[in-house]
DNA sequence: ATCATATTTCAACAACTCTTGAATTATAAT
DNA sequence: ATTATAATTCAAGAGTTGTTGAAATATGAT
């Protein structure tokens, strides 16, 4: 992964509302959640939640699928894993000083 | 770690120059690098490098110590580890779907 | 067709980020 | 004291981000 892409992904995680969204989706599991429920769970207006979901989607952290009137969002773990790998391997050269955090 | 702090740390990583700085410091090892060398290595003016170093310092990713006329910067792995832990554990609930990325 | 629900998109605005180049601070050498 | 080196700080300006509430789009029910 190139630095610009990693930077854009970190940018997508640089907001407390968006971190809450990811947490909610992780907890929800493979079923995911629709936009309205997400908005309620993170305490945001529909418009605000939509804005943050779009940011997460653009960075690839969530996927979306229409289900009748709702849009169902799910988390993409592989994308989070890719960013973790970038930080550990590309950025930190797999330093042994980081080892403890993965046991 | 609370979400706001994690978000601020991700924000500090959301810039390609700053990621380059961290990479340079990781490669340099415990000796660290002074500001001028860092600026040269990432291809930034002294002022620009200083700005990004301040951002990394505020987020705790680097530490700084004066050495004669130079300021020597070193990377703080424990801080990076803390953020990795937040993402894996607090945010992703140690999901098995993330396991592969730490082998 | 009309209406209700679910969500996004838009425009306006305030706040923040980044870059640039000049000025400033701190240290050391002559 | 003066000068040179190393780095930060500052002010101005361009661009980006996030919030709000209203308007628009998409789907489904009556």
PDB file of C-alpha atoms (C1' of nucleotides) in Angstrom:
ATOM      1  CA  UNK A   1       0.000   0.000   0.000  1.00  0.00           C
ATOM      2  CA  UNK A   2       1.300   3.418  -0.875  1.00  0.00           C
ATOM      3  CA  UNK A   3       1.624   6.118   1.757  1.00  0.00           C
ATOM      4  CA  UNK A   4      -1.098   8.305   0.267  1.00  0.00           C
ATOM      5  CA  UNK A   5      -3.637   5.505   0.486  1.00  0.00           C
ATOM      6  CA  UNK A   6      -2.654   4.639   4.050  1.00  0.00           C
ATOM      7  CA  UNK A   7      -2.886   8.311   4.989  1.00  0.00           C
ATOM      8  CA  UNK A   8      -6.393   8.495   3.521  1.00  0.00           C
ATOM      9  CA  UNK A   9      -7.395   5.414   5.506  1.00  0.00           C
ATOM     10  CA  UNK A  10      -6.035   6.870   8.744  1.00  0.00           C
ATOM     11  CA  UNK A  11      -7.944  10.049   7.948  1.00  0.00           C
ATOM     12  CA  UNK A  12     -11.137   8.017   7.752  1.00  0.00           C
ATOM     13  CA  UNK A  13     -10.475   6.731  11.274  1.00  0.00           C
ATOM     14  CA  UNK A  14      -9.662  10.151  12.694  1.00  0.00           C
ATOM     15  CA  UNK A  15     -13.127  10.904  14.025  1.00  0.00           C
ATOM     16  CA  UNK A  16     -14.813   9.604  17.165  1.00  0.00           C
ATOM     17  CA  UNK A  17     -18.209   9.189  15.482  1.00  0.00           C
ATOM     18  CA  UNK A  18     -16.672   7.059  12.770  1.00  0.00           C
ATOM     19  CA  UNK A  19     -14.833   4.907  15.309  1.00  0.00           C
ATOM     20  CA  UNK A  20     -18.156   4.393  17.080  1.00  0.00           C
ATOM     21  CA  UNK A  21     -19.721   3.359  13.777  1.00  0.00           C
ATOM     22  CA  UNK A  22     -17.036   0.760  13.218  1.00  0.00           C
ATOM     23  CA  UNK A  23     -17.436  -0.549  16.729  1.00  0.00           C
ATOM     24  CA  UNK A  24     -21.183  -0.841  16.270  1.00  0.00           C
ATOM     25  CA  UNK A  25     -20.724  -2.718  12.998  1.00  0.00           C
ATOM     26  CA  UNK A  26     -18.128  -5.059  14.483  1.00  0.00           C
ATOM     27  CA  UNK A  27     -20.507  -5.858  17.335  1.00  0.00           C
ATOM     28  CA  UNK A  28     -23.386  -6.373  14.938  1.00  0.00           C
ATOM     29  CA  UNK A  29     -21.492  -9.075  13.056  1.00  0.00           C
ATOM     30  CA  UNK A  30     -22.006 -10.226   9.479  1.00  0.00           C
ATOM     31  CA  UNK A  31     -25.664  -9.120   9.459  1.00  0.00           C
ATOM     32  CA  UNK A  32     -24.543  -5.522   9.645  1.00  0.00           C
ATOM     33  CA  UNK A  33     -26.810  -2.610  10.486  1.00  0.00           C
ATOM     34  CA  UNK A  34     -28.907  -0.199   8.501  1.00  0.00           C
ATOM     35  CA  UNK A  35     -28.143   3.494   8.396  1.00  0.00           C
ATOM     36  CA  UNK A  36     -30.950   4.516  10.716  1.00  0.00           C
ATOM     37  CA  UNK A  37     -29.900   2.119  13.460  1.00  0.00           C
ATOM     38  CA  UNK A  38     -26.291   3.243  13.140  1.00  0.00           C
ATOM     39  CA  UNK A  39     -27.305   6.874  13.447  1.00  0.00           C
ATOM     40  CA  UNK A  40     -29.255   6.098  16.594  1.00  0.00           C
ATOM     41  CA  UNK A  41     -26.490   3.992  18.133  1.00  0.00           C
ATOM     42  CA  UNK A  42     -23.805   6.633  17.687  1.00  0.00           C
ATOM     43  CA  UNK A  43     -26.152   9.492  18.548  1.00  0.00           C
ATOM     44  CA  UNK A  44     -26.022  11.353  15.272  1.00  0.00           C
ATOM     45  CA  UNK A  45     -28.639  12.843  12.971  1.00  0.00           C
ATOM     46  CA  UNK A  46     -29.356  10.812   9.808  1.00  0.00           C
ATOM     47  CA  UNK A  47     -27.523  13.369   7.713  1.00  0.00           C
ATOM     48  CA  UNK A  48     -24.475  13.368   9.938  1.00  0.00           C
ATOM     49  CA  UNK A  49     -24.351   9.566  10.094  1.00  0.00           C
ATOM     50  CA  UNK A  50     -24.660   9.427   6.328  1.00  0.00           C
ATOM     51  CA  UNK A  51     -21.712  11.784   5.958  1.00  0.00           C
ATOM     52  CA  UNK A  52     -19.518   9.599   8.179  1.00  0.00           C
ATOM     53  CA  UNK A  53     -20.679   6.377   6.557  1.00  0.00           C
ATOM     54  CA  UNK A  54     -19.724   7.828   3.188  1.00  0.00           C
ATOM     55  CA  UNK A  55     -16.230   8.585   4.503  1.00  0.00           C
ATOM     56  CA  UNK A  56     -15.829   5.053   5.827  1.00  0.00           C
ATOM     57  CA  UNK A  57     -17.169   3.625   2.603  1.00  0.00           C
ATOM     58  CA  UNK A  58     -14.814   5.685   0.449  1.00  0.00           C
ATOM     59  CA  UNK A  59     -11.882   4.376   2.497  1.00  0.00           C
ATOM     60  CA  UNK A  60     -13.169   0.820   2.055  1.00  0.00           C
ATOM     61  CA  UNK A  61     -13.840   0.111   5.717  1.00  0.00           C
ATOM     62  CA  UNK A  62     -17.525  -0.570   5.181  1.00  0.00           C
ATOM     63  CA  UNK A  63     -19.626  -2.042   2.436  1.00  0.00           C
ATOM     64  CA  UNK A  64     -23.197  -1.172   1.703  1.00  0.00           C
ATOM     65  CA  UNK A  65     -26.108  -2.981   0.134  1.00  0.00           C
ATOM     66  CA  UNK A  66     -29.675  -1.847  -0.353  1.00  0.00           C
ATOM     67  CA  UNK A  67     -32.291  -3.921   1.393  1.00  0.00           C
ATOM     68  CA  UNK A  68     -35.759  -2.737   0.574  1.00  0.00           C
ATOM     69  CA  UNK A  69     -36.005   0.814   1.903  1.00  0.00           C
ATOM     70  CA  UNK A  70     -32.918   0.504   4.074  1.00  0.00           C
ATOM     71  CA  UNK A  71     -29.230   0.521   3.312  1.00  0.00           C
ATOM     72  CA  UNK A  72     -27.412  -2.194   5.187  1.00  0.00           C
ATOM     73  CA  UNK A  73     -23.812  -1.515   6.138  1.00  0.00           C
ATOM     74  CA  UNK A  74     -21.211  -4.110   7.079  1.00  0.00           C
ATOM     75  CA  UNK A  75     -17.606  -3.765   8.205  1.00  0.00           C
ATOM     76  CA  UNK A  76     -14.807  -5.003   5.952  1.00  0.00           C
ATOM     77  CA  UNK A  77     -12.231  -6.595   8.224  1.00  0.00           C
ATOM     78  CA  UNK A  78      -9.806  -7.239   5.406  1.00  0.00           C
ATOM     79  CA  UNK A  79      -9.459  -3.517   4.904  1.00  0.00           C
ATOM     80  CA  UNK A  80      -8.745  -2.929   8.584  1.00  0.00           C
ATOM     81  CA  UNK A  81      -6.251  -5.780   8.454  1.00  0.00           C
ATOM     82  CA  UNK A  82      -4.538  -4.164   5.488  1.00  0.00           C
ATOM     83  CA  UNK A  83      -4.074  -0.963   7.443  1.00  0.00           C
ATOM     84  CA  UNK A  84      -2.780  -2.834  10.490  1.00  0.00           C
ATOM     85  CA  UNK A  85      -0.272  -4.583   8.233  1.00  0.00           C
ATOM     86  CA  UNK A  86       0.815  -1.298   6.732  1.00  0.00           C
ATOM     87  CA  UNK A  87       1.439   0.189  10.152  1.00  0.00           C
ATOM     88  CA  UNK A  88       3.226  -2.849  11.557  1.00  0.00           C
ATOM     89  CA  UNK A  89       5.185  -4.013   8.539  1.00  0.00           C
ATOM     90  CA  UNK A  90       5.628  -1.191   6.017  1.00  0.00           C
ATOM     91  CA  UNK A  91       5.844   1.581   8.545  1.00  0.00           C
ATOM     92  CA  UNK A  92       7.422  -0.061  11.577  1.00  0.00           C
ATOM     93  CA  UNK A  93       9.447  -2.687   9.769  1.00  0.00           C
ATOM     94  CA  UNK A  94       7.972  -5.435  11.982  1.00  0.00           C
ATOM     95  CA  UNK A  95       9.929  -4.107  14.885  1.00  0.00           C
ATOM     96  CA  UNK A  96      10.158  -6.553  17.825  1.00  0.00           C
ATOM     97  CA  UNK A  97       9.171  -3.590  19.986  1.00  0.00           C
ATOM     98  CA  UNK A  98       5.664  -3.959  18.584  1.00  0.00           C
ATOM     99  CA  UNK A  99       5.445  -7.668  19.169  1.00  0.00           C
ATOM    100  CA  UNK A 100       3.723  -7.595  22.533  1.00  0.00           C
ATOM    101  CA  UNK A 101       0.659  -5.882  21.082  1.00  0.00           C
ATOM    102  CA  UNK A 102      -0.314  -8.904  18.964  1.00  0.00           C
ATOM    103  CA  UNK A 103      -0.104 -11.749  21.474  1.00  0.00           C
TER     104      UNK A 103
ATOM    105  CA  UNK B   1      -7.979   4.625  25.402  1.00  0.00           C
ATOM    106  CA  UNK B   2     -10.990   6.819  24.752  1.00  0.00           C
ATOM    107  CA  UNK B   3     -12.279   7.321  21.237  1.00  0.00           C
ATOM    108  CA  UNK B   4     -11.325  10.993  21.085  1.00  0.00           C
ATOM    109  CA  UNK B   5      -7.704  10.203  21.861  1.00  0.00           C
ATOM    110  CA  UNK B   6      -7.569   7.387  19.317  1.00  0.00           C
ATOM    111  CA  UNK B   7      -9.149   9.670  16.724  1.00  0.00           C
ATOM    112  CA  UNK B   8      -6.490  12.312  17.410  1.00  0.00           C
ATOM    113  CA  UNK B   9      -3.771   9.695  16.999  1.00  0.00           C
ATOM    114  CA  UNK B  10      -5.218   8.499  13.698  1.00  0.00           C
ATOM    115  CA  UNK B  11      -5.377  12.118  12.596  1.00  0.00           C
ATOM    116  CA  UNK B  12      -1.645  12.423  13.274  1.00  0.00           C
ATOM    117  CA  UNK B  13      -1.037   9.490  10.931  1.00  0.00           C
ATOM    118  CA  UNK B  14      -3.288  10.834   8.190  1.00  0.00           C
ATOM    119  CA  UNK B  15      -0.564  12.531   6.180  1.00  0.00           C
ATOM    120  CA  UNK B  16       1.989  10.976   3.828  1.00  0.00           C
ATOM    121  CA  UNK B  17       4.838  13.221   5.000  1.00  0.00           C
ATOM    122  CA  UNK B  18       4.247  12.211   8.588  1.00  0.00           C
ATOM    123  CA  UNK B  19       4.168   8.528   7.680  1.00  0.00           C
ATOM    124  CA  UNK B  20       7.493   9.030   5.909  1.00  0.00           C
ATOM    125  CA  UNK B  21       8.884  10.663   9.033  1.00  0.00           C
ATOM    126  CA  UNK B  22       7.876   7.684  11.148  1.00  0.00           C
ATOM    127  CA  UNK B  23       9.395   5.292   8.663  1.00  0.00           C
ATOM    128  CA  UNK B  24      12.652   7.233   8.663  1.00  0.00           C
ATOM    129  CA  UNK B  25      12.759   7.220  12.458  1.00  0.00           C
ATOM    130  CA  UNK B  26      11.981   3.507  12.652  1.00  0.00           C
ATOM    131  CA  UNK B  27      14.810   2.799  10.218  1.00  0.00           C
ATOM    132  CA  UNK B  28      17.172   5.065  12.136  1.00  0.00           C
ATOM    133  CA  UNK B  29      16.682   3.055  15.301  1.00  0.00           C
ATOM    134  CA  UNK B  30      17.214   4.204  18.884  1.00  0.00           C
ATOM    135  CA  UNK B  31      19.743   6.876  17.858  1.00  0.00           C
ATOM    136  CA  UNK B  32      16.961   8.774  16.156  1.00  0.00           C
ATOM    137  CA  UNK B  33      17.493  11.622  13.705  1.00  0.00           C
ATOM    138  CA  UNK B  34      17.739  15.364  13.982  1.00  0.00           C
ATOM    139  CA  UNK B  35      15.157  17.657  12.432  1.00  0.00           C
ATOM    140  CA  UNK B  36      17.322  18.719   9.520  1.00  0.00           C
ATOM    141  CA  UNK B  37      18.073  15.161   8.439  1.00  0.00           C
ATOM    142  CA  UNK B  38      14.409  14.259   8.703  1.00  0.00           C
ATOM    143  CA  UNK B  39      13.423  17.236   6.562  1.00  0.00           C
ATOM    144  CA  UNK B  40      15.924  16.186   3.914  1.00  0.00           C
ATOM    145  CA  UNK B  41      14.877  12.537   3.991  1.00  0.00           C
ATOM    146  CA  UNK B  42      11.187  13.260   3.510  1.00  0.00           C
ATOM    147  CA  UNK B  43      11.813  16.089   1.057  1.00  0.00           C
ATOM    148  CA  UNK B  44      10.277  18.912   3.041  1.00  0.00           C
ATOM    149  CA  UNK B  45      11.392  22.407   3.974  1.00  0.00           C
ATOM    150  CA  UNK B  46      12.581  22.823   7.578  1.00  0.00           C
ATOM    151  CA  UNK B  47       9.406  24.706   8.437  1.00  0.00           C
ATOM    152  CA  UNK B  48       7.162  22.065   6.945  1.00  0.00           C
ATOM    153  CA  UNK B  49       9.063  19.239   8.625  1.00  0.00           C
ATOM    154  CA  UNK B  50       8.841  21.083  11.917  1.00  0.00           C
ATOM    155  CA  UNK B  51       5.091  21.404  11.540  1.00  0.00           C
ATOM    156  CA  UNK B  52       4.685  17.671  10.965  1.00  0.00           C
ATOM    157  CA  UNK B  53       7.104  16.738  13.719  1.00  0.00           C
ATOM    158  CA  UNK B  54       5.069  18.875  16.104  1.00  0.00           C
ATOM    159  CA  UNK B  55       1.915  17.003  15.093  1.00  0.00           C
ATOM    160  CA  UNK B  56       3.581  13.630  15.683  1.00  0.00           C
ATOM    161  CA  UNK B  57       4.993  14.844  18.971  1.00  0.00           C
ATOM    162  CA  UNK B  58       1.633  16.114  20.187  1.00  0.00           C
ATOM    163  CA  UNK B  59       0.127  12.702  19.462  1.00  0.00           C
ATOM    164  CA  UNK B  60       2.988  11.045  21.346  1.00  0.00           C
ATOM    165  CA  UNK B  61       4.451   9.141  18.411  1.00  0.00           C
ATOM    166  CA  UNK B  62       7.835  10.803  18.671  1.00  0.00           C
ATOM    167  CA  UNK B  63       9.967  12.159  21.451  1.00  0.00           C
ATOM    168  CA  UNK B  64      12.432  14.967  21.171  1.00  0.00           C
ATOM    169  CA  UNK B  65      15.613  15.932  22.981  1.00  0.00           C
ATOM    170  CA  UNK B  66      17.980  18.808  22.348  1.00  0.00           C
ATOM    171  CA  UNK B  67      21.504  17.830  21.438  1.00  0.00           C
ATOM    172  CA  UNK B  68      23.687  20.887  21.108  1.00  0.00           C
ATOM    173  CA  UNK B  69      22.271  22.899  18.234  1.00  0.00           C
ATOM    174  CA  UNK B  70      20.130  20.052  16.915  1.00  0.00           C
ATOM    175  CA  UNK B  71      16.890  18.518  18.092  1.00  0.00           C
ATOM    176  CA  UNK B  72      17.019  14.745  18.015  1.00  0.00           C
ATOM    177  CA  UNK B  73      13.766  12.927  17.392  1.00  0.00           C
ATOM    178  CA  UNK B  74      13.056   9.289  18.184  1.00  0.00           C
ATOM    179  CA  UNK B  75       9.989   7.140  17.561  1.00  0.00           C
ATOM    180  CA  UNK B  76       7.934   5.889  20.498  1.00  0.00           C
ATOM    181  CA  UNK B  77       6.903   2.344  19.660  1.00  0.00           C
ATOM    182  CA  UNK B  78       4.778   1.978  22.754  1.00  0.00           C
ATOM    183  CA  UNK B  79       2.499   4.686  21.453  1.00  0.00           C
ATOM    184  CA  UNK B  80       2.124   2.982  18.098  1.00  0.00           C
ATOM    185  CA  UNK B  81       1.473  -0.272  19.922  1.00  0.00           C
ATOM    186  CA  UNK B  82      -1.228   1.420  21.973  1.00  0.00           C
ATOM    187  CA  UNK B  83      -3.010   2.513  18.829  1.00  0.00           C
ATOM    188  CA  UNK B  84      -2.704  -0.925  17.256  1.00  0.00           C
ATOM    189  CA  UNK B  85      -4.234  -2.390  20.401  1.00  0.00           C
ATOM    190  CA  UNK B  86      -7.067   0.100  20.309  1.00  0.00           C
ATOM    191  CA  UNK B  87      -7.871  -0.798  16.734  1.00  0.00           C
ATOM    192  CA  UNK B  88      -7.607  -4.538  17.201  1.00  0.00           C
ATOM    193  CA  UNK B  89      -9.103  -4.946  20.646  1.00  0.00           C
ATOM    194  CA  UNK B  90     -11.279  -1.972  21.581  1.00  0.00           C
ATOM    195  CA  UNK B  91     -12.541  -1.301  18.088  1.00  0.00           C
ATOM    196  CA  UNK B  92     -12.584  -4.728  16.453  1.00  0.00           C
ATOM    197  CA  UNK B  93     -13.207  -6.773  19.565  1.00  0.00           C
ATOM    198  CA  UNK B  94     -10.216  -9.035  18.747  1.00  0.00           C
ATOM    199  CA  UNK B  95     -12.136 -10.485  15.873  1.00  0.00           C
ATOM    200  CA  UNK B  96     -10.646 -13.722  14.508  1.00  0.00           C
ATOM    201  CA  UNK B  97     -11.037 -12.148  11.075  1.00  0.00           C
ATOM    202  CA  UNK B  98      -8.090  -9.929  11.977  1.00  0.00           C
ATOM    203  CA  UNK B  99      -5.895 -12.751  13.195  1.00  0.00           C
ATOM    204  CA  UNK B 100      -4.002 -13.386   9.991  1.00  0.00           C
ATOM    205  CA  UNK B 101      -2.491  -9.926   9.997  1.00  0.00           C
ATOM    206  CA  UNK B 102      -0.439 -10.564  13.140  1.00  0.00           C
ATOM    207  CA  UNK B 103       1.214 -13.869  12.385  1.00  0.00           C
TER     208      UNK B 103
ATOM    209  C1'  DA C   1     -51.715   8.158  -7.706  1.00  0.00           C
ATOM    210  C1'  DT C   2     -50.721   9.446  -3.035  1.00  0.00           C
ATOM    211  C1'  DC C   3     -48.455   9.035   1.052  1.00  0.00           C
ATOM    212  C1'  DA C   4     -44.947   7.399   4.399  1.00  0.00           C
ATOM    213  C1'  DT C   5     -40.380   5.702   5.369  1.00  0.00           C
ATOM    214  C1'  DA C   6     -35.325   5.465   4.848  1.00  0.00           C
ATOM    215  C1'  DT C   7     -31.589   7.699   3.466  1.00  0.00           C
ATOM    216  C1'  DT C   8     -28.724  10.734   0.823  1.00  0.00           C
ATOM    217  C1'  DT C   9     -27.479  15.136  -1.144  1.00  0.00           C
ATOM    218  C1'  DC C  10     -27.032  20.020  -1.053  1.00  0.00           C
ATOM    219  C1'  DA C  11     -25.785  24.782   0.374  1.00  0.00           C
ATOM    220  C1'  DA C  12     -24.035  27.610   3.803  1.00  0.00           C
ATOM    221  C1'  DC C  13     -21.042  28.286   7.304  1.00  0.00           C
ATOM    222  C1'  DA C  14     -17.513  27.744  11.034  1.00  0.00           C
ATOM    223  C1'  DA C  15     -13.419  25.425  12.191  1.00  0.00           C
ATOM    224  C1'  DC C  16      -9.311  23.126  11.132  1.00  0.00           C
ATOM    225  C1'  DT C  17      -5.134  21.790   8.229  1.00  0.00           C
ATOM    226  C1'  DC C  18      -1.301  22.578   5.421  1.00  0.00           C
ATOM    227  C1'  DT C  19       2.036  25.374   2.835  1.00  0.00           C
ATOM    228  C1'  DT C  20       5.046  29.241   2.190  1.00  0.00           C
ATOM    229  C1'  DG C  21       8.434  32.481   3.309  1.00  0.00           C
ATOM    230  C1'  DA C  22       9.951  35.734   6.737  1.00  0.00           C
ATOM    231  C1'  DA C  23      11.065  36.548  11.460  1.00  0.00           C
ATOM    232  C1'  DT C  24      12.541  34.645  15.797  1.00  0.00           C
ATOM    233  C1'  DT C  25      14.922  31.729  19.278  1.00  0.00           C
ATOM    234  C1'  DA C  26      18.726  28.841  20.878  1.00  0.00           C
ATOM    235  C1'  DT C  27      23.292  27.268  20.654  1.00  0.00           C
ATOM    236  C1'  DA C  28      28.051  27.320  19.390  1.00  0.00           C
ATOM    237  C1'  DA C  29      32.273  29.144  17.109  1.00  0.00           C
ATOM    238  C1'  DT C  30      35.467  33.065  16.076  1.00  0.00           C
TER     239       DT C  30
ATOM    240  C1'  DA D   1      30.312  40.969  20.536  1.00  0.00           C
ATOM    241  C1'  DT D   2      29.553  39.087  16.056  1.00  0.00           C
ATOM    242  C1'  DT D   3      28.453  35.633  13.084  1.00  0.00           C
ATOM    243  C1'  DA D   4      26.813  31.081  11.571  1.00  0.00           C
ATOM    244  C1'  DT D   5      24.024  27.030  12.226  1.00  0.00           C
ATOM    245  C1'  DA D   6      19.725  24.451  13.539  1.00  0.00           C
ATOM    246  C1'  DA D   7      15.308  24.679  14.201  1.00  0.00           C
ATOM    247  C1'  DT D   8      10.845  26.713  15.508  1.00  0.00           C
ATOM    248  C1'  DT D   9       7.195  30.123  15.279  1.00  0.00           C
ATOM    249  C1'  DC D  10       4.267  33.296  12.969  1.00  0.00           C
ATOM    250  C1'  DA D  11       0.963  35.385   9.658  1.00  0.00           C
ATOM    251  C1'  DA D  12      -1.463  34.961   5.517  1.00  0.00           C
ATOM    252  C1'  DG D  13      -3.934  32.346   2.385  1.00  0.00           C
ATOM    253  C1'  DA D  14      -5.858  28.170  -0.020  1.00  0.00           C
ATOM    254  C1'  DG D  15      -8.024  24.060   0.669  1.00  0.00           C
ATOM    255  C1'  DT D  16     -10.511  20.517   3.452  1.00  0.00           C
ATOM    256  C1'  DT D  17     -13.676  18.808   7.068  1.00  0.00           C
ATOM    257  C1'  DG D  18     -17.767  18.560   9.743  1.00  0.00           C
ATOM    258  C1'  DT D  19     -22.385  20.400  11.185  1.00  0.00           C
ATOM    259  C1'  DT D  20     -27.031  21.879  10.294  1.00  0.00           C
ATOM    260  C1'  DG D  21     -31.462  21.823   8.319  1.00  0.00           C
ATOM    261  C1'  DA D  22     -33.940  21.717   4.042  1.00  0.00           C
ATOM    262  C1'  DA D  23     -34.649  19.489  -0.299  1.00  0.00           C
ATOM    263  C1'  DA D  24     -34.269  15.482  -3.135  1.00  0.00           C
ATOM    264  C1'  DT D  25     -34.212  10.440  -4.245  1.00  0.00           C
ATOM    265  C1'  DA D  26     -35.606   5.627  -3.722  1.00  0.00           C
ATOM    266  C1'  DT D  27     -38.630   2.207  -2.119  1.00  0.00           C
ATOM    267  C1'  DG D  28     -42.814   0.325  -0.407  1.00  0.00           C
ATOM    268  C1'  DA D  29     -47.735   0.553   1.349  1.00  0.00           C
ATOM    269  C1'  DT D  30     -52.665   2.138   0.783  1.00  0.00           C
TER     270       DT D  30
END
